[in-house]
CSV table of C-alpha atoms in Angstrom, one decimal:
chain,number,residue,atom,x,y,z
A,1,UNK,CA,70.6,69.6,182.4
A,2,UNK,CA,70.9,70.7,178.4
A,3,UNK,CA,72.5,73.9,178.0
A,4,UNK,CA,70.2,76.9,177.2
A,5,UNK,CA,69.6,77.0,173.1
A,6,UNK,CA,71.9,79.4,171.7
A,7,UNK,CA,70.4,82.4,170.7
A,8,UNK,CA,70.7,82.8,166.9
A,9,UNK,CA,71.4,86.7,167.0
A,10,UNK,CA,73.9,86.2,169.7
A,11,UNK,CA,77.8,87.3,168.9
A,12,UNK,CA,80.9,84.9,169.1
A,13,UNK,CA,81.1,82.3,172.2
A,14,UNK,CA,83.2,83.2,174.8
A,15,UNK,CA,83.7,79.6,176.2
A,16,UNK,CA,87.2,78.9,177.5
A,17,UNK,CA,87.9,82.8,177.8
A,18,UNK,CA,89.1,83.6,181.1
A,19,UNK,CA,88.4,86.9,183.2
A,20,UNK,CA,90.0,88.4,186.2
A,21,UNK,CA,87.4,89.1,188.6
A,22,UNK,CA,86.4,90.2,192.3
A,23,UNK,CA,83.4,87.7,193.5
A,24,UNK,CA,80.4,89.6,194.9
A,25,UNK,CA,77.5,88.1,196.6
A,26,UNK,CA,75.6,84.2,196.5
A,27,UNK,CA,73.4,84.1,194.0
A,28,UNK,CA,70.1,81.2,194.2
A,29,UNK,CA,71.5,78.3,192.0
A,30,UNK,CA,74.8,77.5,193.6
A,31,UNK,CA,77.0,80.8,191.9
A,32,UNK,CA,77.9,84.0,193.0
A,33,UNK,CA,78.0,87.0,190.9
A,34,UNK,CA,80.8,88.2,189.5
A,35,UNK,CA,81.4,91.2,186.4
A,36,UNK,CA,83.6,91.2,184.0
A,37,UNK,CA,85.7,94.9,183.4
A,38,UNK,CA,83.2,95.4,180.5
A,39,UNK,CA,80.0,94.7,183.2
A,40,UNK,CA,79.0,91.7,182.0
A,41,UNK,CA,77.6,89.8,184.1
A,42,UNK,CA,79.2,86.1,185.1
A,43,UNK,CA,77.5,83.4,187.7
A,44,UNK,CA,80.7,81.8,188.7
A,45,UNK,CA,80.8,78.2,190.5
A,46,UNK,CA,83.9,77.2,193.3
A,47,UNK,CA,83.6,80.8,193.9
A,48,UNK,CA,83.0,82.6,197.6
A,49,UNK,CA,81.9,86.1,198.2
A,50,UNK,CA,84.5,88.4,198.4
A,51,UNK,CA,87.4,86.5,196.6
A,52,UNK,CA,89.5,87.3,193.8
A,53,UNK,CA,89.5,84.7,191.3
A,54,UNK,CA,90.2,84.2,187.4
A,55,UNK,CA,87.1,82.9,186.0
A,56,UNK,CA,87.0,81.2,182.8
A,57,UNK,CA,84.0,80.9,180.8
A,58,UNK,CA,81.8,77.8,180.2
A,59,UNK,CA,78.7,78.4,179.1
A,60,UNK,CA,77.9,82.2,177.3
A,61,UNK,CA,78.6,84.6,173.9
A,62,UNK,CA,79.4,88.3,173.3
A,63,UNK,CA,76.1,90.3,174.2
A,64,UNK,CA,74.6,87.7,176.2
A,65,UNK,CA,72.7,88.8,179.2
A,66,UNK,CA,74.8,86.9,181.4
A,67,UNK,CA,77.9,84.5,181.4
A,68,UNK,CA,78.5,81.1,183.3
A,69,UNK,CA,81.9,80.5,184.1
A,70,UNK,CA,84.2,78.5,186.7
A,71,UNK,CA,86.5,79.8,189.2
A,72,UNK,CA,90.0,77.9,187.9
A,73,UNK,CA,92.3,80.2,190.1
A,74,UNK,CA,91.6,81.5,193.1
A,75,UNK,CA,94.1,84.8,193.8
A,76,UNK,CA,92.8,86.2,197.2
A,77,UNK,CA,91.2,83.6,198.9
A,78,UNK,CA,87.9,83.6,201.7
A,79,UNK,CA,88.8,83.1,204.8
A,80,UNK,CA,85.1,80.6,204.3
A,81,UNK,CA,87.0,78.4,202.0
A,82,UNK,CA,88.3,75.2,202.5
A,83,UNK,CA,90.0,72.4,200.2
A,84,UNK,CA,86.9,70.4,198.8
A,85,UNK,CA,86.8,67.0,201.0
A,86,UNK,CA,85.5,65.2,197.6
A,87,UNK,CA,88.1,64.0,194.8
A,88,UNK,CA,85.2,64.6,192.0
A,89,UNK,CA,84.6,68.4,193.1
A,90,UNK,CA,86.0,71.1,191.3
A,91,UNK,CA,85.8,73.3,187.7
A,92,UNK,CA,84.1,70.6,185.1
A,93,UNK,CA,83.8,67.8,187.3
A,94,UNK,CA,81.0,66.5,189.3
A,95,UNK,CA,77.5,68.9,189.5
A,96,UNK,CA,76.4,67.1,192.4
A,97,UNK,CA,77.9,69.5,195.2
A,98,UNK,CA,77.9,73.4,194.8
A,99,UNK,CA,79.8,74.0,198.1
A,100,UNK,CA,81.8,71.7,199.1
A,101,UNK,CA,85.2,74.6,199.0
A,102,UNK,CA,83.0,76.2,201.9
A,103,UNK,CA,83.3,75.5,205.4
A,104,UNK,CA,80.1,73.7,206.7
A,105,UNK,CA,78.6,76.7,208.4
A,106,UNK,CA,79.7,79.2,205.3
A,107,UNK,CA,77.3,77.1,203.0
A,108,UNK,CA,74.4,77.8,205.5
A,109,UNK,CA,75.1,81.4,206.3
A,110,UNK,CA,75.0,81.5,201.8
A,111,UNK,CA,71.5,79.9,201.9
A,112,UNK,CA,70.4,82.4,204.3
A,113,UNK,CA,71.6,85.0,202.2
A,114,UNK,CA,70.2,83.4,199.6
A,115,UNK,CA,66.6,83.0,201.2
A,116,UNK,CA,66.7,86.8,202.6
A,117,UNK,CA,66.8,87.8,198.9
A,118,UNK,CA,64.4,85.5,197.3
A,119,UNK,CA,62.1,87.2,200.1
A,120,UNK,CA,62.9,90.7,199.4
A,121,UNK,CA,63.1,90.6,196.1
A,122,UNK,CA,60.0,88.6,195.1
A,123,UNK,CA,58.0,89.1,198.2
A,124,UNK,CA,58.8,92.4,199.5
A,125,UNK,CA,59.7,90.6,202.8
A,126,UNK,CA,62.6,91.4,205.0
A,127,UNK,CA,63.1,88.1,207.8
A,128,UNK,CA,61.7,90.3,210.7
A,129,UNK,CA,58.3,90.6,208.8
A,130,UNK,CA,58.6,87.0,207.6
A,131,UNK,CA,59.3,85.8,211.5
A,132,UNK,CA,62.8,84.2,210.4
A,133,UNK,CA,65.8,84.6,212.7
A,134,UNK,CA,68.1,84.5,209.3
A,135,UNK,CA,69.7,81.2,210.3
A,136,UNK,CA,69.8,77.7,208.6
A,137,UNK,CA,69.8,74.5,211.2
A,138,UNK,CA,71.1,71.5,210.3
A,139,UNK,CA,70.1,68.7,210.5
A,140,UNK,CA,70.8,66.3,213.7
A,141,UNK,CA,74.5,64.6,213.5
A,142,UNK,CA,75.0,67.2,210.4
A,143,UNK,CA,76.9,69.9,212.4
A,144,UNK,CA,80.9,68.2,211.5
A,145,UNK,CA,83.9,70.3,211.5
A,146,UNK,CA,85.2,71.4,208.4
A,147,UNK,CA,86.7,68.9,205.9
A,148,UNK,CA,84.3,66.2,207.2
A,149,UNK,CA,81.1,65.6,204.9
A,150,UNK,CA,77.9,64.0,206.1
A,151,UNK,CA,76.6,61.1,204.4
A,152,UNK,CA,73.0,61.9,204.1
A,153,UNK,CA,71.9,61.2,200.2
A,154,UNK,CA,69.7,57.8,200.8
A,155,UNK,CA,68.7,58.1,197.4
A,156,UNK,CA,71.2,58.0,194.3
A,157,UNK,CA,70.8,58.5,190.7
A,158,UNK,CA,74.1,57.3,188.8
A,159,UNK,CA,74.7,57.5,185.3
A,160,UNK,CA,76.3,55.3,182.9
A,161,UNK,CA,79.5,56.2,181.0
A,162,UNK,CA,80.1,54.4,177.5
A,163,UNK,CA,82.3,52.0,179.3
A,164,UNK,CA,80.1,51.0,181.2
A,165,UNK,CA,81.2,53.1,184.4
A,166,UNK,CA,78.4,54.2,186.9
A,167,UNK,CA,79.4,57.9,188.0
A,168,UNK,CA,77.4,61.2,188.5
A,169,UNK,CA,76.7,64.1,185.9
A,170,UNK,CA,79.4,67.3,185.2
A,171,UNK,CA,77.2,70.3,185.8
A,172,UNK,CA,74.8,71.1,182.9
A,173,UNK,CA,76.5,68.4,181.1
A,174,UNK,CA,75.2,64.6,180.1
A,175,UNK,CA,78.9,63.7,180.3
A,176,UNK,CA,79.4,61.6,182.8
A,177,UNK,CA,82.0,61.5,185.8
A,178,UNK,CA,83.3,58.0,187.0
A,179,UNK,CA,83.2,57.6,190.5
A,180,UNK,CA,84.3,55.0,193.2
A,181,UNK,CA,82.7,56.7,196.4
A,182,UNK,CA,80.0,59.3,196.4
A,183,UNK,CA,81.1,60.9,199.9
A,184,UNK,CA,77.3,62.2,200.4
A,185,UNK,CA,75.8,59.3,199.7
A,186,UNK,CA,74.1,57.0,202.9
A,187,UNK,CA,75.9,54.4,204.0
A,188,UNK,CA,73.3,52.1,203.0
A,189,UNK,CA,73.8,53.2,199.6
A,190,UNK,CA,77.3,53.2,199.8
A,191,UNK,CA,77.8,49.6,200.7
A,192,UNK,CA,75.8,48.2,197.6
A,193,UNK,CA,78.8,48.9,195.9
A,194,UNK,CA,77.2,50.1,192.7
A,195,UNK,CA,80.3,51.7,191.5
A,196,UNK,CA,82.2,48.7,191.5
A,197,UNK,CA,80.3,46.8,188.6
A,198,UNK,CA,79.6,47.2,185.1
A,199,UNK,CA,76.8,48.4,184.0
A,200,UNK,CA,76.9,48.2,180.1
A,201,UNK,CA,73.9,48.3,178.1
A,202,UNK,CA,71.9,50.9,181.4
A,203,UNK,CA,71.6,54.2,181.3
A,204,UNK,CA,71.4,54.6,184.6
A,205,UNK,CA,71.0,53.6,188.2
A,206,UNK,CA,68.8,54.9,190.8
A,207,UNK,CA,70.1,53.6,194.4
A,208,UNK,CA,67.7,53.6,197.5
A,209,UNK,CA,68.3,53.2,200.5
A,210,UNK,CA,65.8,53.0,203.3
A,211,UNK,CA,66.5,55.2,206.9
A,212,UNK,CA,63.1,53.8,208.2
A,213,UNK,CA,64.2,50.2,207.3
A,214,UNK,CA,67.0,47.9,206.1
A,215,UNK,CA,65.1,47.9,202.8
A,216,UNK,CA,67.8,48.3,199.6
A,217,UNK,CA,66.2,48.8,195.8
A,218,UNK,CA,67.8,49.7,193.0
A,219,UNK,CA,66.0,51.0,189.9
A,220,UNK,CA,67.6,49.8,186.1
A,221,UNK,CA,67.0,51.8,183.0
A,222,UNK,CA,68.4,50.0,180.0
A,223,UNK,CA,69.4,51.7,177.0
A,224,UNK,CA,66.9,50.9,174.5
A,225,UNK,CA,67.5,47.3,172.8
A,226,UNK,CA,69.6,46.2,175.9
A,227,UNK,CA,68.9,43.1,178.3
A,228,UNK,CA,69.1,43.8,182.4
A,229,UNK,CA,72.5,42.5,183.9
A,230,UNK,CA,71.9,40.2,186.5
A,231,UNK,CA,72.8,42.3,189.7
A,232,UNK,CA,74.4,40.9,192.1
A,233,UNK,CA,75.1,43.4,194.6
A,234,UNK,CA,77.6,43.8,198.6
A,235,UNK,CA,73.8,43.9,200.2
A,236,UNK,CA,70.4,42.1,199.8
A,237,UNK,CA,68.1,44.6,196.9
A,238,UNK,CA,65.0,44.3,195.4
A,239,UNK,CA,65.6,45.2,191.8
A,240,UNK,CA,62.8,47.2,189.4
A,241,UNK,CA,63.3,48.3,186.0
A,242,UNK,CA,62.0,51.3,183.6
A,243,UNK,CA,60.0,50.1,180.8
A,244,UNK,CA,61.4,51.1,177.7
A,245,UNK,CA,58.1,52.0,176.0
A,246,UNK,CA,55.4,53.0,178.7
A,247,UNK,CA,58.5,55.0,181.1
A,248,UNK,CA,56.9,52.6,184.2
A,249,UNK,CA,58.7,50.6,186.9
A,250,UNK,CA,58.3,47.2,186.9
A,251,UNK,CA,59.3,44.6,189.4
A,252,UNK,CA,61.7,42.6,188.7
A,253,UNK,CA,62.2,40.8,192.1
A,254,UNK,CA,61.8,41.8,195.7
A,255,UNK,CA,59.3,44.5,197.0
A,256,UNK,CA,58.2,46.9,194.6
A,257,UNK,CA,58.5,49.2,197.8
A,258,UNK,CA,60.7,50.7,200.8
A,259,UNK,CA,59.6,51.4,204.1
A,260,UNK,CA,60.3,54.5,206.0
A,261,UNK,CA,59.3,55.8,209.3
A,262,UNK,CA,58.1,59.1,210.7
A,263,UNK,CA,56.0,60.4,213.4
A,264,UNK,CA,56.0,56.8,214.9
A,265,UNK,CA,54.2,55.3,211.9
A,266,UNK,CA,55.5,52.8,208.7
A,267,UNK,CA,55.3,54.6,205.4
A,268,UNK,CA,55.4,52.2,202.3
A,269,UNK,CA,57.2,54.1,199.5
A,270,UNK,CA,57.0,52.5,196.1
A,271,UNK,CA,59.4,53.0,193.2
A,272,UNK,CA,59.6,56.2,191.9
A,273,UNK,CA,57.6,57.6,194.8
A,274,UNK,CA,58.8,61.0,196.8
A,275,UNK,CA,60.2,60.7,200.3
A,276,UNK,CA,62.5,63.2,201.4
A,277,UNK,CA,66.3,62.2,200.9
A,278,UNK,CA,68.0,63.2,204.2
A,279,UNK,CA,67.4,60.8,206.6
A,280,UNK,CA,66.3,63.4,209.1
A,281,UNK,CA,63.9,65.2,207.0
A,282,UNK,CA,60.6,63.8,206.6
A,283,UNK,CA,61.1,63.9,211.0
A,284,UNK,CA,62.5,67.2,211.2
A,285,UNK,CA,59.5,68.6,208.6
A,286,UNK,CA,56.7,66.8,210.2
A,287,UNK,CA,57.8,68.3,213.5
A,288,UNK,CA,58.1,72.0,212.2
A,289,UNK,CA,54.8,71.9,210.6
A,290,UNK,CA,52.4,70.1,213.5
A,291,UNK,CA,54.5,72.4,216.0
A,292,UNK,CA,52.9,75.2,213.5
A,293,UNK,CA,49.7,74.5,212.6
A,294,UNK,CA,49.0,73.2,216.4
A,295,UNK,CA,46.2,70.9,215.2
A,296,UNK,CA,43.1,70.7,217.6
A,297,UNK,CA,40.5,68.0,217.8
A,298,UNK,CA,38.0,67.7,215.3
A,299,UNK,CA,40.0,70.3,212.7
A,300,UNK,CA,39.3,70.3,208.9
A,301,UNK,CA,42.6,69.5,207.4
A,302,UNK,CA,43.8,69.7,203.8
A,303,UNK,CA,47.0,67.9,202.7
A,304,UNK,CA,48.0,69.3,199.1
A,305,UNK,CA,50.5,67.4,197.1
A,306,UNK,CA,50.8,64.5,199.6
A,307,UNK,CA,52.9,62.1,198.3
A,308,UNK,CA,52.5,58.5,200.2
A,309,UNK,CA,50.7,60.4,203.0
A,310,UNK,CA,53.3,62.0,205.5
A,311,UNK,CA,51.6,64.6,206.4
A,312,UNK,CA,48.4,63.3,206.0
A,313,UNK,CA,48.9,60.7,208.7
A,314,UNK,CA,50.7,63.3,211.3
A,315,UNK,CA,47.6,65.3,211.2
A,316,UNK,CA,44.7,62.1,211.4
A,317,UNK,CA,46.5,61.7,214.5
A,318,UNK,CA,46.4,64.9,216.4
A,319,UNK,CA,42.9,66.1,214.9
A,320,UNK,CA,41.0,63.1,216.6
A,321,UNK,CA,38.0,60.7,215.0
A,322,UNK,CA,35.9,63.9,214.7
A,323,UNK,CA,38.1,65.2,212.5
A,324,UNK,CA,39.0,65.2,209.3
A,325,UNK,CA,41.7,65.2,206.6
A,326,UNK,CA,41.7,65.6,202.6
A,327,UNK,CA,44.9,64.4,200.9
A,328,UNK,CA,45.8,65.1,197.2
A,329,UNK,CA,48.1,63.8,195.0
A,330,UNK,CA,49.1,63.3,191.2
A,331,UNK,CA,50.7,60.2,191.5
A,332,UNK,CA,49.2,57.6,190.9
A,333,UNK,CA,51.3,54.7,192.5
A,334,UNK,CA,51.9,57.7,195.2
A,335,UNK,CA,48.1,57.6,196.0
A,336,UNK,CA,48.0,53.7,196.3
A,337,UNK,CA,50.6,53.9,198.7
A,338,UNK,CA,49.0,56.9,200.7
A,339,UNK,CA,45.8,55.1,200.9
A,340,UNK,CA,47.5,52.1,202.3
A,341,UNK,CA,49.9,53.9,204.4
A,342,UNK,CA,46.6,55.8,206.0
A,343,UNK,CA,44.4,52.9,205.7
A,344,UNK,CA,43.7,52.7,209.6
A,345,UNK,CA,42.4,56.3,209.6
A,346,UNK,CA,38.4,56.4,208.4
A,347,UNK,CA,39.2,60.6,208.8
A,348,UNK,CA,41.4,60.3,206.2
A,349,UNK,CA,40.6,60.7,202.6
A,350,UNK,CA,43.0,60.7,199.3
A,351,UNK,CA,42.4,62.1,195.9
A,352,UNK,CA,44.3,61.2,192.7
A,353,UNK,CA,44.7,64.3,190.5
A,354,UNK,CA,46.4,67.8,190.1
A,355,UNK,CA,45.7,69.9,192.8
A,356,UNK,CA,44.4,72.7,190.8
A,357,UNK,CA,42.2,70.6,189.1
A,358,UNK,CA,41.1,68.4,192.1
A,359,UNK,CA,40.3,70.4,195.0
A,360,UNK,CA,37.9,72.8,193.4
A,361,UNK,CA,35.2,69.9,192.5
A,362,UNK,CA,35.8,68.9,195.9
A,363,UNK,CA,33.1,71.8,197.2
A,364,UNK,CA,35.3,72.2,199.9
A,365,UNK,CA,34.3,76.0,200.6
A,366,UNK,CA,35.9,76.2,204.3
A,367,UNK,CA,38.5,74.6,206.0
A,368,UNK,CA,40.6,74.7,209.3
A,369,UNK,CA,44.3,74.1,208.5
A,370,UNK,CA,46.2,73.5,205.2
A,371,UNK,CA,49.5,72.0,204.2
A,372,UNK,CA,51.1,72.3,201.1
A,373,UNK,CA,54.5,70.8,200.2
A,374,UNK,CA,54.7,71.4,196.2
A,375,UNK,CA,57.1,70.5,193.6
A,376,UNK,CA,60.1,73.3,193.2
A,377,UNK,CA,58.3,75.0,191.1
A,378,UNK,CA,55.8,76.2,193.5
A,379,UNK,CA,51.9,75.9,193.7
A,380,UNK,CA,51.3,79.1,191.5
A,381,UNK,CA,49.4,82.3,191.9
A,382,UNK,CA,45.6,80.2,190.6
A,383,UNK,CA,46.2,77.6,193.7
A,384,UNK,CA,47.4,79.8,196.1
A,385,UNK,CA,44.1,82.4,195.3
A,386,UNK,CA,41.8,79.5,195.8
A,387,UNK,CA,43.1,78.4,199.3
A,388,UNK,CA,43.7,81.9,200.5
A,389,UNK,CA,39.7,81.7,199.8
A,390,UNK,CA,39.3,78.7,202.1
A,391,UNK,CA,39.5,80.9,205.2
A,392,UNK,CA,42.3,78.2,207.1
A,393,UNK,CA,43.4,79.5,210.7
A,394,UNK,CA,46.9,78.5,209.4
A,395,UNK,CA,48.6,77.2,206.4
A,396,UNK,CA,51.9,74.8,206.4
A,397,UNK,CA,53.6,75.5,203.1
A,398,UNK,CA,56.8,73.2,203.0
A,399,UNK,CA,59.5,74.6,200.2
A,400,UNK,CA,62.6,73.2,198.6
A,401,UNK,CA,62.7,76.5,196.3
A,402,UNK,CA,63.3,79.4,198.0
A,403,UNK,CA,62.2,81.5,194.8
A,404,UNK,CA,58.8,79.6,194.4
A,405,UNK,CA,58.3,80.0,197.9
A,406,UNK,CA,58.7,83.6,198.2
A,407,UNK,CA,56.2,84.2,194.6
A,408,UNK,CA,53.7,82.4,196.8
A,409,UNK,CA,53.9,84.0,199.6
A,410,UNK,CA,53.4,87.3,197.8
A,411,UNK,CA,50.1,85.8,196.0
A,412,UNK,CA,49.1,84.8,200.4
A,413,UNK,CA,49.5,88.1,201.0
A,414,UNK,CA,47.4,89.5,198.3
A,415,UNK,CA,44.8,86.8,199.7
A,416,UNK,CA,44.8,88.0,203.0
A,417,UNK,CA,47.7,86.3,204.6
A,418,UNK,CA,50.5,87.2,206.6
A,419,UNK,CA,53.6,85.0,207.0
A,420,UNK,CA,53.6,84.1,211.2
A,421,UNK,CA,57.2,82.2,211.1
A,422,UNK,CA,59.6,80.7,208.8
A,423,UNK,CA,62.2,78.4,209.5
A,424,UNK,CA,65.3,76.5,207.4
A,425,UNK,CA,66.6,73.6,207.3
A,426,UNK,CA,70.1,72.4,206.0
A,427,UNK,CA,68.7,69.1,204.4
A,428,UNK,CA,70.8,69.3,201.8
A,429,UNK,CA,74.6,69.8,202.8
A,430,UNK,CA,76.9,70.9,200.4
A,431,UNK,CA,74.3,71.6,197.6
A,432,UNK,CA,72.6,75.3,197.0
A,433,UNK,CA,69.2,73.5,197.7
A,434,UNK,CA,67.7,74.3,201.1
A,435,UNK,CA,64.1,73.7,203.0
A,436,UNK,CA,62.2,75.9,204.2
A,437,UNK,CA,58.8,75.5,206.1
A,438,UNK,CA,56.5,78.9,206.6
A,439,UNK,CA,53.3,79.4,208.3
A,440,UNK,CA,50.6,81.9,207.3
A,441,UNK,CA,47.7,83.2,209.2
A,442,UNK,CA,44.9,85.4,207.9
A,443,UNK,CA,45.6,88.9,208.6
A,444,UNK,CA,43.3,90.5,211.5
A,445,UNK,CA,40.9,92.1,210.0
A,446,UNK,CA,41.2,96.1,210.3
A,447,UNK,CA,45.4,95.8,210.7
């Protein structure tokens, strides 16, 4: 990520300067806030709520709003904390990990806390009115003492130093930090040894690693001008490349897909496509969202942002041959693989476009259950208007944003929905990022 554009009015920079500082609370992003003696504020990383620290500076100038700074001392430390398992972690190193100086069931009591605010503060719900317990699960096979780090990333995106190094990016940085084991990363992607080769002439490397499948791919994007290395990797992998001038993949050899399974069923995911990262989570989503919704027989069901067709297909199942379901999706090679994926289902139906732009020519003017699992940035107040119209006897809305989810569900509630349940899910360890799956009902009419 490019550092914000410095504000031309803006005083002297304050990068490198070091403050003093007690921590306060988590903050959403992966920081806690901190203030310097002259109230400024600071979002400080490696930093745990209620430590003393000296924080210096990395991003910020005099009259700024607020500052963002590493912890590079810590004074009075948590009684949470713990010495980061990783060698890459720490003040100007890797960005891939917020957490890992926390003890495994710190970082989910933080996304909690994290989650209770987004709700308060942008929906005016407290976890009792949202029917959350306040907790985050993990995953299955996550829960590990502290000091020991689950290897759940199947899916890797490396970047390429000038040496031809493949590493991970420093925090808001395009500088790039060599690696020899990324200690989240799957085993499957682990053993194609992508961080023992050189990679000169690519920018970078996405690794995939299939949990449905022993299918491998890795995806090349040259630098412009340069040839593709031939890759000879520790494990068989198809191999695709970016297309310097239309941004497409492109087979190179092997499948132009993975397969993954869920719910009992094969899921072909081509390059580029979405499937959830942890190898528990499409599973573990599926699961919270049918137990929700509890689909009857011949149920009108809409599927919004579907990606290849998860949800789509857990629901053809359980609403029966007189039912029906309406997937959409802006993807293009995300539809093809949905309408394979789903091709056994004559119920099942998937639309190519933008959401907000597809589903009203649909006509669809009433419906019995809806899903919704949209990018982070959430489906918006326009969307969430036109399916609180739709009159569903529940809504699924699936959330990797906390923020974006709790906007929504104030636009729900101004449409006549209440929040039923909410659960979390640590899909993510050792990052700030966090699922969450929430179903709505209409309100009862006179309450």
């Amino acid at each position: 990520m490019q550092a914000e554009p410095k504000n031309p009015q803006a005083g002297n920079s304050l990068v490198g300067q070091e403050y003093e500082v007690e921590i306060g609370p988590v903050a959403h992003g992966g920081h806690c806030i901190a203030r310097t003696a002259e109230g400024q504020v600071l979002f400080v990383r490696h930093a745990l709520p209620g430590e003393k620290v000296v924080a210096r500076v990395t991003e910020g100038e005099e009259g700024a709003r607020f500052l963002r700074a590493d912890a590079v001392t810590v004074l009075d430390p948590s009684k949470d904390r713990v010495e980061a398992p990783c060698p890459y972690a720490g003040p100007g190193r890797c960005g891939g990990c917020d957490w890992q100086h926390a003890k495994p069931g710190a970082q989910r009591r933080l996304k909690g806390e994290v989650i209770a605010e987004q709700l308060q503060r942008l929906a005016g719900l407290t976890p009792e009115e949202a029917g959350w317990d306040g907790t985050v699960m993990p995953a299955e096979g996550d829960k590990l003492p502290a000091g020991e780090v689950p290897s759940w990333r199947t899916r890797v995106q490396y970047a390429v130093d000038a040496d031809g190094n493949a590493g991970l990016r420093r925090h808001r940085s395009h500088e790039v930090e060599p690696i020899e084991h990324c200690m989240i990363a799957a085993e499957g992607v682990s053993e194609l040894g992508i961080e023992e080769r050189d990679w000169s002439g690519m920018a970078s490397i996405e690794a995939i690693a299939a949990s449905g499948s022993q299918d491998r791919q890795v995806i090349l994007s040259p630098k412009p001008g340069a040839r593709l290395p031939i890759v000879e990797l520790d494990k068989p992998v198809s191999v695709m490349r970016v297309g310097e001038k239309d941004g497409g993949t492109h087979r190179v050899h092997g499948r132009p897909f993975v397969r993954e399974r869920a719910d009992g069923r094969t899921y072909r995911v081509g390059s580029g496509g979405f499937w959830q990262v942890h190898p528990k989570a499409a599973e573990t989503l599926m699961l919270a969202v049918m137990q929700g919704l509890t689909p009857r027989k011949g149920d009108s069901a809409l599927d919004l942002y579907c990606g290849v067709g998860l949800f789509a297909g857990a629901l053809a199942d359980r609403v029966g041959e007189k039912g029906a379901v309406l997937g959409i999706e802006s993807s293009k090679r995300a539809v093809e693989d949905a309408r394979h994926n789903l091709d056994a289902f004559d119920r099942v139906r998937i639309e190519q476009g933008k959401v907000e732009s597809v589903l009203p020519r649909t006509g669809i003017t009433e419906v019995d259950l809806i899903v919704l699992d949209p990018p982070r940035a959430g489906a918006g107040k326009q969307t969430v208007k036109h399916l609180a119209g739709l009159g569903a006897r529940r809504i699924a809305y699936v959330a990797c944003d906390p923020a974006a989810l709790a906007r929504d569900l104030g636009y729900f509630r101004e449409g006549g929905y209440r929040v039923r349940s909410l659960r979390a899910f640590d899909l993510f360890p050792m990052t700030h990022h966090v699922e969450c799956v929430a179903i709505l009902e209409p309100v009862a009419k006179g309450a």
